[in-house]
Short mmCIF file of C-alpha atoms in Angstrom, two decimals:
data_model
loop_
_atom_site.label_atom_id
_atom_site.label_comp_id
_atom_site.label_asym_id
_atom_site.label_seq_id
_atom_site.Cartn_x
_atom_site.Cartn_y
_atom_site.Cartn_z
CA MET A 868 4.47 -36.09 -20.55
CA PRO A 869 5.29 -32.67 -19.25
CA GLU A 870 2.62 -30.66 -17.79
CA ASN A 871 2.64 -28.28 -20.51
CA LYS A 872 2.50 -30.43 -23.49
CA LYS A 873 -1.39 -30.58 -25.15
CA LYS A 874 -3.04 -33.79 -26.76
CA VAL A 875 -3.91 -32.59 -29.93
CA PHE A 876 -6.60 -34.29 -32.40
CA PHE A 877 -7.15 -33.38 -36.39
CA LYS A 878 -10.33 -33.38 -37.39
CA THR A 879 -10.53 -33.28 -41.55
CA PHE A 880 -13.32 -32.43 -44.00
CA GLY A 881 -13.00 -31.89 -47.43
CA CYS A 882 -10.16 -33.16 -50.21
CA ARG A 883 -7.00 -34.76 -50.43
CA THR A 884 -5.26 -31.51 -50.24
CA ASN A 885 -6.60 -31.03 -47.27
CA HIS A 886 -5.53 -34.70 -46.09
CA PHE A 887 -2.20 -33.57 -47.16
CA ASP A 888 -2.42 -30.02 -44.90
CA THR A 889 -3.40 -32.15 -41.69
CA GLN A 890 -0.22 -34.35 -42.34
CA ALA A 891 1.81 -31.37 -42.99
CA MET A 892 0.39 -29.79 -39.45
CA ILE A 893 0.82 -33.45 -37.35
CA GLY A 894 4.51 -33.59 -39.07
CA SER A 895 5.27 -29.98 -37.57
CA LEU A 896 4.04 -30.66 -34.03
CA LYS A 897 7.12 -30.14 -31.76
CA ASP A 898 5.65 -29.08 -28.37
CA ASN A 899 2.80 -31.43 -28.24
CA ASP A 900 1.43 -34.82 -28.61
CA LEU A 901 -0.84 -36.34 -31.59
CA SER A 902 -3.69 -37.73 -30.61
CA HIS A 903 -6.15 -39.97 -32.37
CA ASP A 904 -9.03 -39.84 -30.00
CA GLU A 905 -11.28 -36.48 -29.58
CA THR A 906 -12.48 -37.06 -26.49
CA ASN A 907 -8.99 -37.83 -24.79
CA SER A 908 -7.52 -34.56 -26.39
CA ASP A 909 -7.00 -31.25 -25.06
CA VAL A 910 -6.91 -29.39 -28.59
CA ILE A 911 -8.75 -30.17 -31.81
CA VAL A 912 -7.73 -28.67 -34.65
CA VAL A 913 -10.86 -28.50 -37.21
CA ASN A 914 -9.12 -28.56 -40.80
CA SER A 915 -12.66 -27.36 -42.82
CA CYS A 916 -13.91 -27.51 -46.46
CA THR A 917 -16.35 -24.89 -47.64
CA VAL A 918 -16.41 -26.13 -51.20
CA THR A 919 -20.51 -26.51 -50.61
CA ASN A 920 -23.18 -25.36 -48.00
CA GLY A 921 -23.35 -28.52 -46.92
CA ALA A 922 -19.42 -28.55 -45.94
CA ASP A 923 -19.80 -25.56 -44.46
CA VAL A 924 -22.85 -27.23 -42.18
CA ASP A 925 -20.91 -30.23 -41.44
CA VAL A 926 -17.90 -28.30 -39.94
CA ARG A 927 -20.48 -26.53 -37.91
CA GLN A 928 -22.54 -29.16 -36.75
CA TYR A 929 -19.33 -30.85 -35.77
CA ILE A 930 -17.45 -27.94 -33.69
CA ASN A 931 -20.87 -27.50 -31.97
CA LYS A 932 -21.17 -31.02 -30.92
CA ILE A 933 -17.84 -30.67 -29.43
CA LYS A 934 -18.54 -27.40 -27.84
CA ASN A 935 -21.58 -29.17 -26.37
CA ASN A 936 -20.27 -32.20 -25.56
CA TYR A 937 -16.92 -31.21 -24.14
CA PRO A 938 -17.15 -26.98 -23.25
CA ASN A 939 -13.55 -27.15 -22.07
CA LYS A 940 -11.67 -28.24 -25.15
CA LYS A 941 -9.91 -25.92 -27.47
CA ILE A 942 -11.21 -25.49 -31.23
CA LEU A 943 -9.27 -24.22 -33.52
CA LEU A 944 -10.38 -23.99 -37.18
CA THR A 945 -7.94 -23.93 -40.45
CA GLY A 946 -8.60 -24.97 -43.70
CA CYS A 947 -10.73 -23.23 -47.14
CA GLY A 948 -13.77 -22.77 -43.97
CA SER A 949 -11.39 -20.43 -42.40
CA PHE A 950 -11.76 -17.78 -44.55
CA SER A 951 -15.21 -17.98 -45.47
CA LYS A 952 -16.73 -18.50 -42.01
CA GLY A 953 -13.69 -18.25 -39.69
CA LYS A 954 -14.63 -14.73 -38.52
CA SER A 955 -18.52 -15.61 -37.36
CA LEU A 956 -17.77 -18.61 -35.60
CA LEU A 957 -14.57 -16.82 -33.46
CA GLU A 958 -17.15 -14.03 -32.75
CA ALA A 959 -19.47 -16.37 -32.03
CA ASN A 960 -16.92 -17.89 -29.96
CA LYS A 961 -17.25 -21.72 -31.35
CA VAL A 962 -13.74 -21.38 -31.80
CA ASN A 963 -10.73 -20.62 -30.35
CA GLY A 964 -8.86 -19.13 -32.83
CA VAL A 965 -8.20 -19.01 -36.49
CA PHE A 966 -5.28 -19.55 -38.87
CA GLY A 967 -5.23 -19.77 -42.83
CA HIS A 968 -3.02 -22.56 -44.89
CA SER A 969 -0.01 -20.40 -45.24
CA ASN A 970 0.31 -20.79 -41.36
CA LYS A 971 -0.15 -24.22 -40.59
CA THR A 972 3.50 -25.50 -39.92
CA ASN A 973 2.94 -22.97 -37.18
CA VAL A 974 0.49 -24.85 -35.55
CA ASP A 975 2.64 -25.61 -32.18
CA ASN A 976 2.25 -21.09 -31.52
CA PHE A 977 -1.24 -21.15 -31.94
CA ILE A 978 -2.15 -24.39 -29.43
CA ALA A 979 0.20 -21.99 -27.10
CA LYS A 980 -1.74 -18.89 -27.39
CA LYS A 981 -3.76 -18.20 -24.44
CA ASN A 982 -5.79 -15.47 -26.12
CA SER A 983 -8.26 -15.68 -28.98
CA PHE A 984 -6.59 -14.89 -32.24
CA TYR A 985 -7.40 -14.88 -36.15
CA GLU A 986 -4.30 -15.12 -38.16
CA ILE A 987 -5.43 -15.84 -41.78
CA GLY A 988 -1.99 -15.41 -43.46
CA ASN A 989 -1.71 -15.03 -47.19
CA LEU A 990 -2.82 -17.17 -50.16
CA SER A 991 0.23 -16.71 -52.58
CA ASP A 992 2.12 -19.11 -49.91
CA VAL A 993 4.48 -21.93 -51.76
CA ASP A 994 4.16 -24.92 -49.58
CA ASP A 995 7.34 -26.49 -48.89
CA SER A 996 6.00 -29.06 -45.97
CA ILE A 997 7.78 -32.68 -46.28
CA VAL A 998 5.76 -34.81 -45.37
CA SER A 999 7.51 -38.38 -44.85
CA GLU A 1000 4.30 -40.38 -42.93
CA PHE A 1001 0.44 -41.07 -43.53
CA ALA A 1002 -0.69 -42.39 -39.88
CA GLY A 1003 -2.66 -45.31 -40.41
CA LYS A 1004 -2.53 -44.91 -44.22
CA THR A 1005 -1.42 -47.32 -47.10
CA ARG A 1006 -1.55 -44.46 -49.68
CA ALA A 1007 0.09 -41.45 -49.59
CA PHE A 1008 -1.60 -38.08 -50.54
CA LEU A 1009 1.10 -35.84 -52.17
CA LYS A 1010 0.24 -32.15 -52.53
CA ILE A 1011 1.92 -31.06 -55.75
CA GLN A 1012 0.16 -27.80 -56.25
CA GLU A 1013 -2.18 -25.02 -54.77
CA GLY A 1014 -4.41 -22.56 -56.17
CA CYS A 1015 -6.39 -22.42 -59.22
CA ASP A 1016 -6.37 -19.86 -62.20
CA PHE A 1017 -9.97 -20.63 -63.29
CA LYS A 1018 -12.75 -18.66 -63.11
CA CYS A 1019 -15.80 -21.27 -62.83
CA SER A 1020 -19.11 -19.16 -62.09
CA TYR A 1021 -20.05 -20.98 -59.13
CA CYS A 1022 -16.62 -21.70 -57.28
CA ILE A 1023 -15.28 -20.24 -54.09
CA ILE A 1024 -11.99 -21.86 -54.20
CA PRO A 1025 -10.08 -19.65 -55.83
CA SER A 1026 -10.85 -16.96 -53.25
CA VAL A 1027 -10.03 -19.27 -50.72
CA ARG A 1028 -6.84 -21.17 -51.89
CA GLY A 1029 -5.32 -18.20 -54.25
CA ALA A 1030 -4.14 -18.57 -57.92
CA SER A 1031 -2.33 -21.77 -59.17
CA ARG A 1032 1.27 -22.57 -57.81
CA THR A 1033 3.12 -24.98 -58.38
CA LEU A 1034 5.07 -26.98 -55.46
CA ASN A 1035 8.84 -27.55 -55.60
CA GLU A 1036 9.62 -30.65 -57.89
CA ASP A 1037 12.73 -31.58 -55.54
CA ASN A 1038 11.05 -31.49 -52.88
CA ILE A 1039 7.88 -33.67 -54.25
CA LEU A 1040 10.85 -36.39 -55.27
CA LYS A 1041 12.32 -36.05 -51.53
CA GLN A 1042 8.82 -37.06 -50.14
CA ILE A 1043 8.27 -39.61 -52.57
CA ASN A 1044 11.52 -41.09 -51.26
CA LEU A 1045 11.25 -40.64 -47.81
CA LEU A 1046 7.50 -42.19 -47.75
CA VAL A 1047 9.19 -45.45 -49.85
CA ASP A 1048 11.46 -45.46 -47.31
CA ASN A 1049 8.59 -45.78 -44.24
CA GLY A 1050 6.43 -48.64 -46.15
CA PHE A 1051 4.25 -46.04 -48.86
CA SER A 1052 3.62 -47.75 -52.30
CA GLU A 1053 1.18 -45.98 -53.81
CA PHE A 1054 0.89 -42.24 -54.44
CA VAL A 1055 -2.22 -40.07 -54.85
CA LEU A 1056 -0.79 -36.42 -56.56
CA THR A 1057 -3.39 -34.17 -55.46
CA GLY A 1058 -3.76 -30.04 -55.83
CA ILE A 1059 -6.49 -27.61 -56.13
CA ASN A 1060 -5.99 -27.88 -60.13
CA VAL A 1061 -3.79 -30.56 -60.75
CA GLY A 1062 -3.58 -29.81 -64.52
CA SER A 1063 -1.68 -26.67 -64.01
CA TYR A 1064 1.48 -27.93 -62.22
CA GLY A 1065 4.32 -26.62 -63.78
CA LYS A 1066 2.62 -24.36 -66.42
CA LYS A 1067 4.81 -20.71 -65.05
CA GLU A 1068 7.73 -22.91 -64.63
CA SER A 1069 8.04 -24.15 -67.99
CA THR A 1070 7.48 -28.22 -66.93
CA SER A 1071 4.19 -29.95 -66.91
CA LEU A 1072 2.49 -32.72 -64.63
CA ALA A 1073 3.86 -35.27 -67.44
CA LYS A 1074 7.48 -34.40 -66.78
CA LEU A 1075 7.38 -34.58 -63.26
CA ILE A 1076 5.50 -38.25 -63.94
CA LYS A 1077 8.46 -38.53 -65.88
CA ARG A 1078 11.02 -38.24 -62.53
CA ILE A 1079 8.33 -40.57 -60.31
CA ILE A 1080 8.61 -43.71 -62.23
CA PRO A 1081 12.17 -44.72 -61.81
CA ILE A 1082 11.38 -44.78 -58.53
CA THR A 1083 12.43 -48.21 -56.83
CA GLY A 1084 9.55 -48.59 -54.33
CA ALA A 1085 6.91 -46.36 -56.22
CA LYS A 1086 3.97 -49.07 -57.23
CA ARG A 1087 1.34 -46.92 -58.42
CA ILE A 1088 0.60 -43.46 -58.86
CA ARG A 1089 -2.82 -41.93 -59.04
CA ILE A 1090 -4.09 -38.72 -60.22
CA GLY A 1091 -6.11 -36.05 -58.44
CA SER A 1092 -9.10 -34.70 -60.56
CA MET A 1093 -8.03 -32.78 -63.75
CA GLU A 1094 -9.12 -30.66 -66.24
CA PRO A 1095 -9.87 -31.69 -69.46
CA SER A 1096 -8.19 -28.45 -71.40
CA GLN A 1097 -4.82 -29.63 -69.71
CA ILE A 1098 -4.72 -32.61 -70.57
CA ASP A 1099 -2.08 -32.54 -73.44
CA ASP A 1100 -0.35 -35.63 -75.59
CA GLU A 1101 2.90 -35.49 -73.51
CA PHE A 1102 0.60 -36.93 -70.19
CA LYS A 1103 -1.51 -38.97 -72.67
CA GLU A 1104 1.66 -40.79 -73.88
CA LEU A 1105 2.44 -41.73 -70.13
CA ILE A 1106 -1.38 -43.53 -69.65
CA ASN A 1107 0.09 -47.35 -69.93
CA GLU A 1108 3.03 -47.06 -67.70
CA GLU A 1109 2.58 -49.63 -65.58
CA ILE A 1110 2.88 -47.74 -62.48
CA MET A 1111 -0.24 -45.29 -63.79
CA SER A 1112 -3.30 -46.51 -61.91
CA LYS A 1113 -6.00 -46.95 -64.79
CA HIS A 1114 -8.84 -44.51 -63.09
CA TYR A 1115 -8.69 -40.87 -64.41
CA HIS A 1116 -11.27 -38.40 -62.71
CA ILE A 1117 -11.43 -35.61 -65.52
CA ALA A 1118 -13.89 -33.10 -64.28
CA ILE A 1119 -16.33 -31.64 -66.79
CA GLN A 1120 -19.25 -30.52 -64.25
CA HIS A 1121 -21.86 -30.97 -67.12
CA SER A 1122 -22.60 -31.81 -70.61
CA SER A 1123 -24.68 -29.22 -72.01
CA ASP A 1124 -22.72 -27.01 -73.83
CA GLU A 1125 -25.27 -24.47 -73.10
CA MET A 1126 -24.95 -24.85 -69.56
CA LEU A 1127 -20.76 -25.18 -69.38
CA LYS A 1128 -21.22 -21.29 -70.90
CA ILE A 1129 -23.01 -20.59 -68.21
CA MET A 1130 -21.06 -21.66 -65.78
CA ARG A 1131 -17.64 -20.28 -67.50
CA ARG A 1132 -15.79 -23.38 -68.10
CA ARG A 1133 -13.28 -24.22 -70.73
CA ASN A 1134 -14.54 -27.41 -71.73
CA VAL A 1135 -16.87 -28.03 -74.41
CA TYR A 1136 -18.59 -32.08 -74.97
CA LYS A 1137 -17.64 -32.64 -78.35
CA LYS A 1138 -13.66 -32.56 -77.19
CA ASP A 1139 -14.80 -34.05 -74.14
CA LYS A 1140 -16.20 -37.31 -75.76
CA ILE A 1141 -13.08 -37.35 -77.69
CA LEU A 1142 -10.87 -37.40 -75.11
CA PHE A 1143 -13.25 -39.50 -72.77
CA GLU A 1144 -13.36 -42.37 -75.72
CA PHE A 1145 -9.40 -42.26 -75.77
CA PHE A 1146 -8.80 -43.09 -71.97
CA ALA A 1147 -11.67 -46.13 -72.68
CA ASP A 1148 -10.19 -47.33 -75.97
CA ASN A 1149 -6.73 -47.78 -73.46
CA GLY A 1150 -8.77 -49.70 -71.02
CA CYS A 1151 -9.35 -46.93 -68.11
CA ALA A 1152 -11.61 -46.29 -65.99
CA ILE A 1153 -13.27 -42.25 -66.39
CA GLY A 1154 -14.90 -40.55 -63.42
CA THR A 1155 -15.95 -36.87 -63.51
CA ASP A 1156 -17.59 -34.17 -61.61
CA PHE A 1157 -21.38 -33.07 -61.94
CA ILE A 1158 -22.86 -30.02 -61.03
CA VAL A 1159 -27.02 -30.59 -61.51
CA GLY A 1160 -29.27 -27.79 -60.68
CA HIS A 1161 -27.11 -24.85 -61.48
CA PRO A 1162 -29.59 -21.70 -61.81
CA GLY A 1163 -30.48 -21.98 -65.84
CA GLU A 1164 -30.74 -25.74 -66.38
CA SER A 1165 -33.95 -26.07 -67.60
CA GLU A 1166 -35.72 -29.26 -68.55
CA GLU A 1167 -34.72 -29.05 -72.39
CA ILE A 1168 -30.84 -28.41 -70.88
CA TRP A 1169 -31.34 -31.46 -68.63
CA GLN A 1170 -32.72 -33.94 -71.07
CA GLU A 1171 -29.93 -33.26 -73.51
CA ALA A 1172 -27.11 -33.71 -70.84
CA ILE A 1173 -28.37 -36.96 -69.40
CA LEU A 1174 -28.64 -38.19 -72.93
CA ARG A 1175 -25.08 -37.27 -73.69
CA VAL A 1176 -24.03 -38.82 -70.39
CA LYS A 1177 -25.39 -42.09 -71.38
CA ASP A 1178 -23.18 -41.94 -74.27
CA LEU A 1179 -20.18 -41.25 -72.56
CA PRO A 1180 -17.82 -44.30 -71.47
CA LEU A 1181 -17.89 -42.73 -67.73
CA THR A 1182 -17.38 -45.37 -64.74
CA HIS A 1183 -17.70 -43.45 -61.68
CA ILE A 1184 -19.26 -39.88 -60.59
CA HIS A 1185 -18.97 -37.29 -57.99
CA PRO A 1186 -22.69 -35.32 -58.88
CA PHE A 1187 -23.19 -31.89 -56.72
CA VAL A 1188 -26.31 -30.38 -56.31
CA TYR A 1189 -25.20 -27.02 -56.98
CA SER A 1190 -25.00 -24.70 -53.91
CA LYS A 1191 -25.08 -20.69 -53.81
CA ARG A 1192 -21.81 -19.61 -52.90
CA ASP A 1193 -21.46 -15.87 -51.56
CA ASN A 1194 -19.35 -13.57 -53.99
CA THR A 1195 -19.77 -15.90 -57.10
CA HIS A 1196 -21.25 -14.75 -60.63
CA SER A 1197 -24.10 -17.84 -60.22
CA ALA A 1198 -25.15 -16.34 -56.74
CA THR A 1199 -26.29 -13.27 -58.92
CA MET A 1200 -28.63 -15.56 -61.22
CA THR A 1201 -32.26 -15.78 -60.67
CA ASN A 1202 -33.24 -18.67 -62.44
CA VAL A 1203 -33.33 -20.66 -59.63
CA ILE A 1204 -33.84 -24.73 -59.96
CA ASN A 1205 -36.35 -26.10 -57.27
CA GLY A 1206 -34.31 -28.48 -55.21
CA ALA A 1207 -36.84 -31.24 -55.26
CA ILE A 1208 -36.13 -31.40 -59.00
CA SER A 1209 -31.88 -30.84 -58.83
CA LYS A 1210 -32.32 -33.81 -56.37
CA LYS A 1211 -34.13 -36.62 -58.55
CA ARG A 1212 -31.88 -35.15 -61.46
CA LEU A 1213 -28.95 -36.37 -59.05
CA LYS A 1214 -30.42 -39.73 -58.49
CA ASN A 1215 -30.94 -40.18 -61.82
CA LEU A 1216 -27.59 -39.41 -62.76
CA LYS A 1217 -26.21 -41.36 -59.93
CA SER A 1218 -28.29 -44.30 -61.02
CA LEU A 1219 -27.12 -44.32 -64.65
CA ILE A 1220 -23.39 -44.41 -63.92
CA ASP A 1221 -23.68 -47.02 -60.93
CA ASP A 1222 -25.36 -48.84 -63.71
CA LYS A 1223 -22.10 -48.41 -65.86
CA ASN A 1224 -20.04 -49.14 -62.89
CA PHE A 1225 -21.23 -52.17 -62.97
CA GLU A 1226 -21.22 -53.51 -66.73
CA PHE A 1227 -17.79 -52.28 -66.23
CA ARG A 1228 -16.66 -54.27 -63.52
CA LYS A 1229 -18.10 -57.37 -65.08
CA ASN A 1230 -15.41 -56.91 -67.37
CA GLN A 1231 -12.48 -56.60 -65.82
CA LYS A 1232 -10.02 -59.57 -65.27
CA ASN A 1233 -6.93 -58.67 -63.90
CA LEU A 1234 -7.06 -56.65 -60.50
CA LYS A 1235 -3.66 -55.54 -58.90
CA VAL A 1236 -5.36 -54.23 -55.39
CA LEU A 1237 -3.40 -52.67 -52.21
CA VAL A 1238 -5.11 -53.93 -49.20
CA GLU A 1239 -5.87 -50.86 -47.27
CA SER A 1240 -8.32 -51.75 -44.32
CA LYS A 1241 -9.93 -54.02 -42.06
CA LYS A 1242 -13.22 -54.24 -41.07
CA ASP A 1243 -15.02 -57.10 -39.31
CA ASP A 1244 -14.47 -60.02 -41.21
CA PHE A 1245 -12.98 -58.81 -44.26
CA TYR A 1246 -10.54 -56.67 -45.93
CA TYR A 1247 -10.83 -53.62 -48.32
CA GLY A 1248 -8.77 -52.59 -50.88
CA LEU A 1249 -8.91 -50.49 -54.46
CA ASP A 1250 -8.29 -52.07 -57.79
CA GLN A 1251 -6.43 -50.00 -61.01
CA PHE A 1252 -9.47 -48.88 -62.05
CA PHE A 1253 -10.76 -47.45 -58.35
CA ASN A 1254 -13.22 -49.85 -57.69
CA LYS A 1255 -13.58 -51.35 -53.98
CA ILE A 1256 -12.91 -55.07 -53.35
CA LYS A 1257 -13.96 -56.72 -50.86
CA ILE A 1258 -11.62 -59.69 -49.44
CA LYS A 1259 -11.95 -62.86 -47.01
CA SER A 1260 -8.96 -64.11 -45.58
CA LYS A 1261 -7.50 -66.18 -42.68
CA GLN A 1262 -4.08 -64.61 -43.01
CA ASN A 1263 -3.57 -60.70 -42.36
CA ILE A 1264 -3.17 -59.29 -45.67
CA LYS A 1265 -3.33 -55.41 -45.13
CA GLY A 1266 -0.86 -53.20 -46.84
CA LYS A 1267 0.06 -55.91 -48.98
CA TRP A 1268 -0.49 -55.78 -53.16
CA LEU A 1269 -2.75 -58.60 -54.52
CA ASP A 1270 -3.64 -59.86 -57.87
CA PHE A 1271 -6.86 -61.76 -58.51
CA ASN A 1272 -7.94 -63.34 -61.85
CA ASN A 1273 -11.08 -64.34 -60.38
CA TYR A 1274 -13.62 -62.35 -58.47
CA ASN A 1275 -17.48 -61.74 -58.16
CA ALA A 1276 -18.66 -58.36 -59.67
CA LEU A 1277 -21.84 -57.85 -57.29
CA GLU A 1278 -24.25 -55.23 -58.08
CA GLU A 1279 -22.58 -52.79 -54.63
CA VAL A 1280 -18.72 -54.17 -54.43
CA ASN A 1281 -16.36 -56.80 -56.04
CA THR A 1282 -15.50 -59.63 -53.62
CA VAL A 1283 -13.20 -62.38 -52.79
CA ILE A 1284 -12.35 -65.31 -50.87
CA ILE A 1285 -8.90 -66.38 -50.50
#
């Protein structure tokens, strides 16, 4: 290796969009070499998340661990946390440099810098990165959209990702064809607000999917988190296409209309229920995001909300305890919910959906599974309903598509021996 080349390790926090951005940075490395071992690297690029206080803590703890154990390593910070915490981490000498999303393809130049820097870039950039590989993965994450135009009262993301922008459709299709050639067959269409794809360009997410369906070698499409208000009839007509995953993540955030108003959301429970029942009637698993303990969530509101959740055909949930974020409307609210109460509500909510998921899994028959990994004596994959399956096999089945008609639906995970 030439003496001036550095070994670069990427540490990624947060959402699938961040994982795409990391892969774009890896693909931009020309003057340096990728390392898969943080202990044996010269430079660590931290692609950060700042969606909650917990996300900030995770990033800061990781940086502190590296600084304490490997004080000579260069640490560069990017991602959403570069906007919210980048200056303070730089001023505290925790990182050697900070750069924003729009600068990610210049990663080689930042690695070469001798002095500390803060080059945050802009929040109007439209990503034109072409990603043709996802190291160590069997599924490919494809960013199709960036930013968000929603103004939810609790959310910091529009201030660190910018307004909604649609990525070039031909680039997306080019990436899928390249990834198919490199052995990928499952694609996750992701972004900050996926359902807003194409709204300013007189196109839509459904029209993009229609162009993906004919691509030979593409076997499954999953969609990232969608807003209920953005799911239109054109999209609904596609959900029974063979290529489409039978799991949809539709972010309602709460089931109390009073709480939804406080959160400045665009959805209402009655319409959410009708939408969820449509997907369930078409054999789909349904996931959602749900914020517990937001200011104003009284016991009366919570009891109404949990009864409504019981009535929804949910199979998956990504629940959060509300996290106060500076410069948001919710941060100014004074009717704060006790942390212990929030945690108890979260536990009850998660337990309820775990039970719903178990009942759903017991009633499925034909599972179509892409085997993704192996740990100890078992292989693991995800079926079309986004449920994990644990497989014991004497053959090497990693990366293969398998169909299962018989399996054991255990409380924790579906299992099968072949």
